[in-house]
mmCIF file of C-alpha atoms in Angstrom:
data_model
loop_
_atom_site.group_PDB
_atom_site.id
_atom_site.type_symbol
_atom_site.label_atom_id
_atom_site.label_comp_id
_atom_site.label_asym_id
_atom_site.label_seq_id
_atom_site.Cartn_x
_atom_site.Cartn_y
_atom_site.Cartn_z
ATOM 1 C CA MET A 1 -13.803 -51.970 73.875
ATOM 2 C CA SER A 2 -12.252 -54.420 71.413
ATOM 3 C CA ASN A 3 -11.807 -53.675 67.734
ATOM 4 C CA LYS A 4 -14.474 -56.168 66.700
ATOM 5 C CA LYS A 5 -17.002 -54.656 68.974
ATOM 6 C CA LEU A 6 -16.156 -51.146 67.736
ATOM 7 C CA LYS A 7 -16.568 -52.199 64.084
ATOM 8 C CA LYS A 8 -19.893 -53.856 64.885
ATOM 9 C CA ALA A 9 -21.161 -50.684 66.616
ATOM 10 C CA ILE A 10 -20.247 -48.509 63.534
ATOM 11 C CA ASP A 11 -21.869 -50.958 61.099
ATOM 12 C CA ASP A 12 -25.011 -50.974 63.188
ATOM 13 C CA GLN A 13 -25.029 -47.143 63.165
ATOM 14 C CA ILE A 14 -24.357 -46.665 59.393
ATOM 15 C CA SER A 15 -25.276 -49.846 57.571
ATOM 16 C CA LYS A 16 -23.858 -53.225 57.010
ATOM 17 C CA GLY A 17 -24.350 -52.872 53.224
ATOM 18 C CA PRO A 18 -22.226 -50.628 50.798
ATOM 19 C CA LEU A 19 -22.999 -46.932 50.719
ATOM 20 C CA PHE A 20 -23.117 -46.746 46.826
ATOM 21 C CA THR A 21 -24.689 -49.472 44.803
ATOM 22 C CA GLU A 22 -24.131 -50.226 41.123
ATOM 23 C CA GLU A 23 -27.470 -48.597 40.348
ATOM 24 C CA ASP A 24 -26.273 -45.372 41.991
ATOM 25 C CA ARG A 25 -23.166 -45.296 39.791
ATOM 26 C CA ARG A 26 -25.164 -45.688 36.572
ATOM 27 C CA ARG A 27 -27.529 -42.854 37.484
ATOM 28 C CA PHE A 28 -24.559 -40.527 38.335
ATOM 29 C CA TYR A 29 -22.692 -41.101 35.078
ATOM 30 C CA SER A 30 -25.868 -40.867 33.043
ATOM 31 C CA HIS A 31 -26.635 -37.427 34.554
ATOM 32 C CA THR A 32 -23.076 -36.133 33.936
ATOM 33 C CA GLN A 33 -23.157 -37.241 30.316
ATOM 34 C CA LYS A 34 -26.416 -35.339 29.757
ATOM 35 C CA LYS A 35 -24.857 -32.092 31.160
ATOM 36 C CA ARG A 36 -21.838 -32.406 28.848
ATOM 37 C CA SER A 37 -24.035 -33.026 25.841
ATOM 38 C CA SER A 38 -26.210 -30.043 26.735
ATOM 39 C CA TRP A 39 -23.163 -27.585 26.902
ATOM 40 C CA TRP A 40 -21.684 -28.857 23.638
ATOM 41 C CA ASN A 41 -24.991 -28.496 21.825
ATOM 42 C CA GLN A 42 -25.953 -25.082 23.240
ATOM 43 C CA GLY A 43 -22.872 -23.247 24.720
ATOM 44 C CA PHE A 44 -20.234 -23.924 22.101
ATOM 45 C CA PRO A 45 -22.220 -22.460 19.138
ATOM 46 C CA ARG A 46 -22.727 -19.271 21.137
ATOM 47 C CA LEU A 47 -19.000 -18.948 21.829
ATOM 48 C CA LEU A 48 -18.220 -19.545 18.160
ATOM 49 C CA THR A 49 -20.662 -16.785 17.161
ATOM 50 C CA VAL A 50 -18.977 -14.266 19.522
ATOM 51 C CA MET A 51 -15.483 -15.078 18.201
ATOM 52 C CA THR A 52 -16.630 -14.734 14.569
ATOM 53 C CA THR A 53 -18.173 -11.326 15.311
ATOM 54 C CA LEU A 54 -14.914 -10.092 16.898
ATOM 55 C CA LEU A 55 -12.894 -11.204 13.853
ATOM 56 C CA VAL A 56 -15.252 -9.340 11.470
ATOM 57 C CA LEU A 57 -15.001 -6.145 13.508
ATOM 58 C CA ALA A 58 -11.209 -6.334 13.650
ATOM 59 C CA GLY A 59 -10.998 -6.861 9.879
ATOM 60 C CA SER A 60 -13.247 -3.873 9.183
ATOM 61 C CA PHE A 61 -11.148 -1.614 11.427
ATOM 62 C CA TYR A 62 -7.935 -2.609 9.631
ATOM 63 C CA PHE A 63 -9.531 -2.057 6.201
ATOM 64 C CA PHE A 64 -10.651 1.498 6.893
ATOM 65 C CA THR A 65 -7.484 2.617 8.703
ATOM 66 C CA SER A 66 -4.883 1.202 6.294
ATOM 67 C CA GLY A 67 -6.479 2.192 2.997
ATOM 68 C CA ASN A 68 -7.036 -0.356 0.306
ATOM 69 C CA PRO A 69 -5.228 -3.549 1.478
ATOM 70 C CA PHE A 70 -5.713 -5.143 -1.940
ATOM 71 C CA GLN A 71 -3.713 -2.431 -3.779
ATOM 72 C CA SER A 72 -0.344 -3.582 -5.091
ATOM 73 C CA PRO A 73 2.744 -2.346 -3.186
ATOM 74 C CA ALA A 74 4.009 1.083 -4.227
ATOM 75 C CA SER A 75 6.834 1.244 -6.726
ATOM 76 C CA PRO A 76 10.144 2.822 -5.665
ATOM 77 C CA ASP A 77 9.155 6.009 -7.524
ATOM 78 C CA GLN A 78 5.866 6.158 -5.607
ATOM 79 C CA GLU A 79 7.327 5.535 -2.192
ATOM 80 C CA THR A 80 6.792 8.295 0.322
ATOM 81 C CA VAL A 81 9.892 10.421 0.731
ATOM 82 C CA ILE A 82 10.748 11.042 4.350
ATOM 83 C CA ASP A 83 12.630 14.244 5.083
ATOM 84 C CA LYS A 84 15.885 13.391 6.755
ATOM 85 C CA PRO A 85 17.981 15.878 8.675
ATOM 86 C CA MET A 86 20.575 17.379 6.345
ATOM 87 C CA PRO A 87 24.183 16.826 7.421
ATOM 88 C CA GLU A 88 25.902 19.913 8.775
ATOM 89 C CA GLU A 89 28.218 20.140 5.751
ATOM 90 C CA GLU A 90 25.284 20.077 3.317
ATOM 91 C CA GLU A 91 23.464 22.741 5.341
ATOM 92 C CA LYS A 92 26.479 25.037 5.016
ATOM 93 C CA GLU A 93 26.533 24.481 1.256
ATOM 94 C CA LYS A 94 22.851 25.396 1.054
ATOM 95 C CA GLU A 95 23.343 28.654 2.990
ATOM 96 C CA GLU A 96 23.309 31.808 0.904
ATOM 97 C CA PRO A 97 26.738 33.506 0.823
ATOM 98 C CA PRO A 98 26.876 36.943 2.445
ATOM 99 C CA THR A 99 26.120 39.864 0.154
ATOM 100 C CA LEU A 100 28.527 42.729 -0.438
ATOM 101 C CA GLU A 101 26.376 44.983 1.750
ATOM 102 C CA GLU A 102 26.526 42.448 4.592
ATOM 103 C CA LYS A 103 30.299 42.186 4.291
ATOM 104 C CA ILE A 104 30.710 45.962 4.380
ATOM 105 C CA GLU A 105 28.473 46.353 7.422
ATOM 106 C CA GLN A 106 30.215 43.593 9.354
ATOM 107 C CA ILE A 107 33.679 44.985 8.622
ATOM 108 C CA LYS A 108 32.499 48.430 9.710
ATOM 109 C CA GLY A 109 31.085 46.791 12.808
ATOM 110 C CA LEU A 110 34.616 45.970 13.922
ATOM 111 C CA ILE A 111 34.958 49.692 14.662
ATOM 112 C CA HIS A 112 31.324 50.755 15.127
ATOM 113 C CA THR A 113 31.052 49.223 18.573
ATOM 114 C CA GLU A 114 31.278 50.590 22.077
ATOM 115 C CA GLU A 115 34.624 48.831 22.296
ATOM 116 C CA PRO A 116 36.484 48.200 18.996
ATOM 117 C CA ALA A 117 37.203 44.569 18.129
ATOM 118 C CA ASN A 118 40.517 42.920 18.931
ATOM 119 C CA LYS A 119 42.628 40.854 16.539
ATOM 120 C CA GLU A 120 40.960 37.549 17.432
ATOM 121 C CA GLN A 121 37.473 38.947 16.873
ATOM 122 C CA MET A 122 38.603 40.531 13.604
ATOM 123 C CA THR A 123 39.936 37.171 12.370
ATOM 124 C CA GLU A 124 36.676 35.399 13.239
ATOM 125 C CA ILE A 125 34.588 37.942 11.303
ATOM 126 C CA VAL A 126 36.851 37.772 8.239
ATOM 127 C CA GLN A 127 36.725 33.959 8.179
ATOM 128 C CA ALA A 128 32.937 33.988 8.577
ATOM 129 C CA LEU A 129 32.740 36.227 5.499
ATOM 130 C CA ASN A 130 35.004 33.885 3.469
ATOM 131 C CA GLY A 131 37.784 36.455 3.411
ATOM 132 C CA LYS A 132 41.503 35.782 3.184
ATOM 133 C CA GLN A 133 44.484 37.667 4.552
ATOM 134 C CA VAL A 134 46.862 38.529 1.727
ATOM 135 C CA SER A 135 49.477 40.870 3.207
ATOM 136 C CA VAL A 136 50.775 42.333 6.464
ATOM 137 C CA THR A 137 52.949 45.409 6.890
ATOM 138 C CA GLU A 138 54.234 47.209 9.971
ATOM 139 C CA ASP A 139 54.056 50.951 10.600
ATOM 140 C CA GLU A 140 54.290 53.225 13.616
ATOM 141 C CA GLN A 141 50.686 52.486 14.633
ATOM 142 C CA GLY A 142 51.013 48.695 14.436
ATOM 143 C CA GLU A 143 50.010 46.057 11.905
ATOM 144 C CA ARG A 144 48.372 46.961 8.611
ATOM 145 C CA ILE A 145 46.592 43.860 7.313
ATOM 146 C CA SER A 146 45.012 43.478 3.871
ATOM 147 C CA PHE A 147 42.124 41.109 3.124
ATOM 148 C CA VAL A 148 40.359 40.096 -0.068
ATOM 149 C CA PHE A 149 36.827 38.733 -0.352
ATOM 150 C CA SER A 150 36.045 36.845 -3.534
ATOM 151 C CA PRO A 151 33.798 34.115 -4.963
ATOM 152 C CA ASN A 152 36.861 32.945 -6.916
ATOM 153 C CA GLU A 153 39.124 30.812 -4.706
ATOM 154 C CA LYS A 154 42.088 31.254 -7.050
ATOM 155 C CA MET A 155 41.992 34.997 -6.566
ATOM 156 C CA LEU A 156 42.243 34.466 -2.827
ATOM 157 C CA GLU A 157 45.737 33.076 -3.339
ATOM 158 C CA THR A 158 46.957 36.386 -4.779
ATOM 159 C CA SER A 159 48.763 38.894 -2.586
ATOM 160 C CA TYR A 160 47.941 42.591 -2.683
ATOM 161 C CA THR A 161 49.562 45.545 -0.975
ATOM 162 C CA GLU A 162 47.193 48.034 -2.600
ATOM 163 C CA ALA A 163 43.641 47.847 -3.883
ATOM 164 C CA PRO A 164 43.258 45.616 -6.985
ATOM 165 C CA SER A 165 42.358 47.064 -10.352
ATOM 166 C CA LEU A 166 38.890 48.111 -11.481
ATOM 167 C CA GLU A 167 38.885 45.195 -13.930
ATOM 168 C CA ALA A 168 39.351 42.668 -11.118
ATOM 169 C CA PHE A 169 36.117 43.878 -9.537
ATOM 170 C CA GLN A 170 34.226 44.167 -12.828
ATOM 171 C CA ASN A 171 35.191 40.604 -13.776
ATOM 172 C CA GLY A 172 33.741 39.334 -10.516
ATOM 173 C CA ASP A 173 37.092 38.070 -9.266
ATOM 174 C CA LEU A 174 36.756 40.241 -6.157
ATOM 175 C CA ASP A 175 33.885 42.006 -4.489
ATOM 176 C CA LEU A 176 35.676 43.630 -1.537
ATOM 177 C CA PHE A 177 39.206 44.652 -0.586
ATOM 178 C CA ALA A 178 39.748 45.688 3.032
ATOM 179 C CA VAL A 179 42.727 47.081 4.911
ATOM 180 C CA LEU A 180 42.482 46.976 8.703
ATOM 181 C CA GLN A 181 44.889 48.843 10.945
ATOM 182 C CA LEU A 182 45.647 47.254 14.303
ATOM 183 C CA ALA A 183 46.903 49.296 17.241
ATOM 184 C CA GLU A 184 49.012 46.615 18.903
ATOM 185 C CA GLU A 185 49.440 48.563 22.116
ATOM 186 C CA TYR A 186 45.680 48.296 22.760
ATOM 187 C CA ASP A 187 45.034 45.113 20.702
ATOM 188 C CA MET A 188 42.158 46.652 18.774
ATOM 189 C CA VAL A 189 41.121 47.563 15.241
ATOM 190 C CA TYR A 190 42.259 51.165 14.896
ATOM 191 C CA SER A 191 40.938 52.058 11.441
ATOM 192 C CA ALA A 192 39.575 50.446 8.288
ATOM 193 C CA GLU A 193 39.633 51.042 4.538
ATOM 194 C CA LEU A 194 37.160 49.388 2.177
ATOM 195 C CA THR A 195 37.286 49.303 -1.621
ATOM 196 C CA TYR A 196 34.496 47.892 -3.784
ATOM 197 C CA LEU A 197 32.723 48.390 -7.116
ATOM 198 C CA SER A 198 30.515 51.479 -7.326
ATOM 199 C CA GLU A 199 26.795 51.089 -7.969
ATOM 200 C CA ASP A 200 27.128 52.020 -11.641
ATOM 201 C CA GLY A 201 29.822 49.368 -12.103
ATOM 202 C CA GLU A 202 32.056 51.900 -13.859
ATOM 203 C CA SER A 203 34.348 52.937 -11.002
ATOM 204 C CA LEU A 204 35.543 52.005 -7.535
ATOM 205 C CA THR A 205 34.296 53.353 -4.232
ATOM 206 C CA LYS A 206 36.641 53.701 -1.298
ATOM 207 C CA GLU A 207 35.571 54.199 2.297
ATOM 208 C CA LYS A 208 37.822 54.958 5.236
ATOM 209 C CA SER A 209 37.157 55.358 8.933
ATOM 210 C CA GLY A 210 38.428 58.260 10.979
ATOM 211 C CA ILE A 211 41.632 57.880 12.934
ATOM 212 C CA GLY A 212 41.360 56.984 16.613
ATOM 213 C CA ALA A 213 38.897 55.122 18.793
ATOM 214 C CA TYR A 214 36.473 58.047 18.948
ATOM 215 C CA GLN A 215 36.481 58.935 15.240
ATOM 216 C CA ARG A 216 34.624 56.033 13.690
ATOM 217 C CA GLN A 217 32.707 57.837 10.949
ATOM 218 C CA PHE A 218 33.429 56.384 7.505
ATOM 219 C CA GLU A 219 34.127 58.807 4.674
ATOM 220 C CA LYS A 220 33.517 57.843 1.055
ATOM 221 C CA VAL A 221 35.120 58.671 -2.284
ATOM 222 C CA VAL A 222 33.632 57.543 -5.594
ATOM 223 C CA GLY A 223 35.994 57.069 -8.534
ATOM 224 C CA ALA A 224 38.842 55.970 -6.278
ATOM 225 C CA GLU A 225 40.857 54.516 -9.170
ATOM 226 C CA GLU A 226 40.991 57.794 -11.148
ATOM 227 C CA SER A 227 44.379 59.448 -11.586
ATOM 228 C CA VAL A 228 44.823 62.898 -10.023
ATOM 229 C CA SER A 229 45.603 65.821 -12.309
ATOM 230 C CA MET A 230 46.640 69.206 -10.846
ATOM 231 C CA LYS A 231 49.484 71.729 -10.783
ATOM 232 C CA ASP A 232 52.884 70.109 -10.536
ATOM 233 C CA LEU A 233 54.005 71.486 -7.142
ATOM 234 C CA THR A 234 50.711 70.653 -5.454
ATOM 235 C CA LEU A 235 50.668 67.099 -6.862
ATOM 236 C CA ARG A 236 54.308 66.498 -5.894
ATOM 237 C CA SER A 237 53.597 67.770 -2.392
ATOM 238 C CA ILE A 238 50.640 65.372 -2.063
ATOM 239 C CA ALA A 239 52.671 62.460 -3.448
ATOM 240 C CA ARG A 240 55.482 63.185 -0.977
ATOM 241 C CA SER A 241 53.052 63.112 1.930
ATOM 242 C CA LEU A 242 51.652 59.783 0.703
ATOM 243 C CA ASP A 243 55.087 58.360 -0.107
ATOM 244 C CA LYS A 244 54.056 57.716 -3.699
ATOM 245 C CA LYS A 245 55.114 58.830 -7.144
ATOM 246 C CA PRO A 246 53.076 61.772 -8.529
ATOM 247 C CA GLU A 247 51.845 59.794 -11.525
ATOM 248 C CA ALA A 248 50.641 56.991 -9.241
ATOM 249 C CA VAL A 249 48.436 59.154 -7.017
ATOM 250 C CA THR A 250 44.729 58.362 -7.375
ATOM 251 C CA LYS A 251 41.606 60.030 -6.105
ATOM 252 C CA GLY A 252 41.262 57.257 -3.565
ATOM 253 C CA ASP A 253 44.724 58.068 -2.207
ATOM 254 C CA LEU A 254 43.513 61.560 -1.314
ATOM 255 C CA LEU A 255 41.284 59.952 1.286
ATOM 256 C CA ASP A 256 44.449 58.720 3.062
ATOM 257 C CA LEU A 257 46.056 62.158 3.158
ATOM 258 C CA GLU A 258 46.389 63.269 6.802
ATOM 259 C CA GLU A 259 49.122 65.915 6.513
ATOM 260 C CA LEU A 260 49.975 68.185 3.589
ATOM 261 C CA THR A 261 52.931 70.551 3.311
ATOM 262 C CA ILE A 262 53.240 72.793 0.269
ATOM 263 C CA ASN A 263 56.639 74.487 0.265
ATOM 264 C CA ALA A 264 57.112 77.149 -2.426
ATOM 265 C CA SER A 265 60.017 78.963 -0.763
ATOM 266 C CA HIS A 266 62.256 78.196 -3.731
ATOM 267 C CA LEU A 267 59.929 80.102 -6.067
ATOM 268 C CA ASN A 268 59.716 83.818 -6.657
ATOM 269 C CA GLY A 269 56.542 85.285 -5.173
ATOM 270 C CA ILE A 270 53.562 83.516 -3.706
ATOM 271 C CA TYR A 271 52.438 80.176 -5.084
ATOM 272 C CA ASP A 272 48.684 79.926 -5.707
ATOM 273 C CA VAL A 273 47.287 76.451 -5.224
ATOM 274 C CA GLU A 274 44.818 75.565 -7.970
ATOM 275 C CA ALA A 275 42.909 72.318 -8.278
ATOM 276 C CA ASP A 276 39.537 70.762 -9.007
ATOM 277 C CA PRO A 277 37.445 71.238 -5.828
ATOM 278 C CA GLU A 278 36.498 67.550 -6.078
ATOM 279 C CA TYR A 279 40.086 66.616 -5.220
ATOM 280 C CA PHE A 280 40.065 68.686 -2.051
ATOM 281 C CA LYS A 281 36.631 67.343 -1.231
ATOM 282 C CA ALA A 282 38.209 63.867 -1.309
ATOM 283 C CA MET A 283 40.785 64.891 1.347
ATOM 284 C CA LYS A 284 38.424 63.868 4.137
ATOM 285 C CA SER A 285 41.209 62.715 6.464
ATOM 286 C CA LEU A 286 43.353 65.849 6.179
ATOM 287 C CA LYS A 287 44.117 67.218 9.647
ATOM 288 C CA VAL A 288 47.343 69.226 9.283
ATOM 289 C CA LEU A 289 48.098 71.852 6.599
ATOM 290 C CA LYS A 290 51.408 73.725 6.301
ATOM 291 C CA LEU A 291 51.851 76.464 3.710
ATOM 292 C CA ASN A 292 55.231 77.989 3.050
ATOM 293 C CA GLN A 293 54.878 80.933 0.685
ATOM 294 C CA ALA A 294 51.786 79.257 -0.722
ATOM 295 C CA MET A 295 48.168 80.289 -0.597
ATOM 296 C CA ILE A 296 45.033 78.162 -0.945
ATOM 297 C CA PRO A 297 41.783 79.875 -2.004
ATOM 298 C CA VAL A 298 39.047 79.847 0.626
ATOM 299 C CA GLU A 299 36.823 77.925 -1.799
ATOM 300 C CA LEU A 300 39.212 74.960 -1.575
ATOM 301 C CA LEU A 301 39.671 75.255 2.187
ATOM 302 C CA LYS A 302 35.923 75.053 2.681
ATOM 303 C CA GLU A 303 35.965 71.625 1.000
ATOM 304 C CA VAL A 304 38.198 70.290 3.813
ATOM 305 C CA PRO A 305 36.363 70.918 7.105
ATOM 306 C CA THR A 306 38.488 68.286 8.868
ATOM 307 C CA ILE A 307 41.584 70.514 9.079
ATOM 308 C CA GLU A 308 42.545 71.096 12.715
ATOM 309 C CA GLN A 309 46.037 72.580 12.440
ATOM 310 C CA VAL A 310 47.318 75.252 10.043
ATOM 311 C CA LYS A 311 50.742 76.879 9.769
ATOM 312 C CA PHE A 312 51.408 79.916 7.570
ATOM 313 C CA ILE A 313 54.992 80.831 6.642
ATOM 314 C CA GLY A 314 55.925 83.850 4.558
ATOM 315 C CA PRO A 315 53.982 86.761 3.091
ATOM 316 C CA THR A 316 50.690 84.916 2.511
ATOM 317 C CA VAL A 317 48.241 86.311 5.089
ATOM 318 C CA LYS A 318 47.491 89.698 6.632
ATOM 319 C CA ASP A 319 44.269 89.782 8.625
ATOM 320 C CA LEU A 320 42.855 86.293 7.807
ATOM 321 C CA SER A 321 39.810 87.832 6.150
ATOM 322 C CA SER A 322 40.565 86.010 2.907
ATOM 323 C CA VAL A 323 40.678 82.556 4.530
ATOM 324 C CA ALA A 324 38.743 82.768 7.820
ATOM 325 C CA GLU A 325 35.617 81.157 6.365
ATOM 326 C CA GLY A 326 37.611 78.003 5.566
ATOM 327 C CA LEU A 327 39.326 77.808 8.960
ATOM 328 C CA GLN A 328 36.319 77.565 11.267
ATOM 329 C CA ASN A 329 37.292 74.102 12.516
ATOM 330 C CA VAL A 330 40.961 74.956 13.075
ATOM 331 C CA GLN A 331 42.062 74.462 16.675
ATOM 332 C CA TYR A 332 45.769 75.268 16.336
ATOM 333 C CA LEU A 333 47.055 78.206 14.262
ATOM 334 C CA ASN A 334 50.742 79.060 13.844
ATOM 335 C CA LEU A 335 51.394 82.625 12.598
ATOM 336 C CA ILE A 336 54.774 83.194 14.202
ATOM 337 C CA ASN A 337 56.702 83.289 10.892
ATOM 338 C CA SER A 338 53.964 84.763 8.750
ATOM 339 C CA SER A 339 53.061 88.237 7.542
ATOM 340 C CA PHE A 340 50.013 88.425 9.801
ATOM 341 C CA ASP A 341 49.452 91.923 11.218
ATOM 342 C CA GLY A 342 45.839 91.658 12.306
ATOM 343 C CA THR A 343 44.233 92.060 15.709
ATOM 344 C CA ALA A 344 42.840 89.843 18.446
ATOM 345 C CA GLU A 345 39.361 90.412 16.975
ATOM 346 C CA ASP A 346 40.516 88.794 13.713
ATOM 347 C CA LEU A 347 41.597 85.676 15.565
ATOM 348 C CA LEU A 348 38.442 85.545 17.671
ATOM 349 C CA LYS A 349 36.485 85.060 14.432
ATOM 350 C CA LEU A 350 37.842 81.499 14.309
ATOM 351 C CA GLU A 351 35.228 79.728 16.415
ATOM 352 C CA SER A 352 37.206 76.544 17.183
ATOM 353 C CA LEU A 353 40.572 78.161 17.922
ATOM 354 C CA THR A 354 42.151 77.012 21.197
ATOM 355 C CA ILE A 355 45.905 77.590 20.609
ATOM 356 C CA VAL A 356 47.584 80.346 18.590
ATOM 357 C CA ARG A 357 51.258 81.101 18.070
ATOM 358 C CA VAL A 358 51.724 84.783 17.357
ATOM 359 C CA SER A 359 54.192 87.495 18.352
ATOM 360 C CA PRO A 360 52.973 89.814 21.149
ATOM 361 C CA SER A 361 54.488 92.689 19.176
ATOM 362 C CA VAL A 362 52.114 91.867 16.331
ATOM 363 C CA VAL A 363 49.049 91.333 18.524
ATOM 364 C CA PRO A 364 49.564 93.569 21.587
ATOM 365 C CA ASP A 365 45.996 92.977 22.783
ATOM 366 C CA TYR A 366 46.560 89.222 23.014
ATOM 367 C CA GLU A 367 45.096 89.273 26.538
ATOM 368 C CA LYS A 368 41.664 89.422 24.916
ATOM 369 C CA LEU A 369 42.431 86.011 23.453
ATOM 370 C CA GLN A 370 43.478 84.645 26.836
ATOM 371 C CA PHE A 371 40.305 86.018 28.396
ATOM 372 C CA GLU A 372 38.318 83.944 25.870
ATOM 373 C CA GLY A 373 40.214 80.807 26.868
ATOM 374 C CA ILE A 374 42.670 80.756 23.947
ATOM 375 C CA ASP A 375 46.215 79.657 24.754
ATOM 376 C CA VAL A 376 48.600 82.309 23.290
ATOM 377 C CA ARG A 377 52.159 81.185 22.609
ATOM 378 C CA TRP A 378 55.157 82.831 21.006
#
């Protein structure tokens, strides 16, 4: 089929005239214009009403949650202060310094533990308590280190080999003086001495631990700064044992006394030791007592229950009846060069006795002592 014939067939099927006339166009545009006018007049006001309502609600919410928005801005003095974390240095400054009681307990704690502290641990505790090392000396046990604890930094620059004066404590320059003994062989704190102002503020108190890892009980003496006054030979004997001059011995020094030898062999007769019982009561570390032609009343011996070893020389004892009550904690008794002429029963009255030196000719029934577990030597 030719193109002309095909075109003619389509025109016959559809129409020879145009599909849309001018009249059709006018009706279409007129209808569209009416729809637009209808939306603008009816739809837009509704949308505007919804938007206005949302704005009112949002404004009300802001008003009630933010307070009065019309109030003038707060002045610098009225601004809310926000707590800021305090720097570490300022926190330390705000911390309360340790009390004297806390210092004492922590120093004692260096010994009052299942295993005594070593040198490094000791140093850490002292620094934590604001203490300062002021002197170090060497003895047969190891290092003897002195520390001062004071609110006055200038006082911490002062060196001490012995406890400071009462006035230094009363003036508030110091509140604690401590001497710690280190046993270098075991690297541990062996013993401790503490000196501080007594509760009445009129004297010094000194405390000292027992000697050895298993003797950690602290003994106390009040009035440690007081000078000791007693018979010349007794005082000189004490001073010799402490390696001090007689006039320099104080009541606090008596707490350090571990061995005492009173030798009166150069005198005629027996020397009777006389002293204030308070002085012997202060000898709470005394372990060894040697008496050469000297006799101590039982009343004084009873004040020193720590004595473990006693040696009598010369005509000072016979049957121990005069002193037995003060020797109940004695473990070693040397009578070999004494005037003792008692019996085994006399010796068995000493409940703690484990070793005795006595001549078999003096005590022929010494086997009774051996039967009771006492080591008899001569």
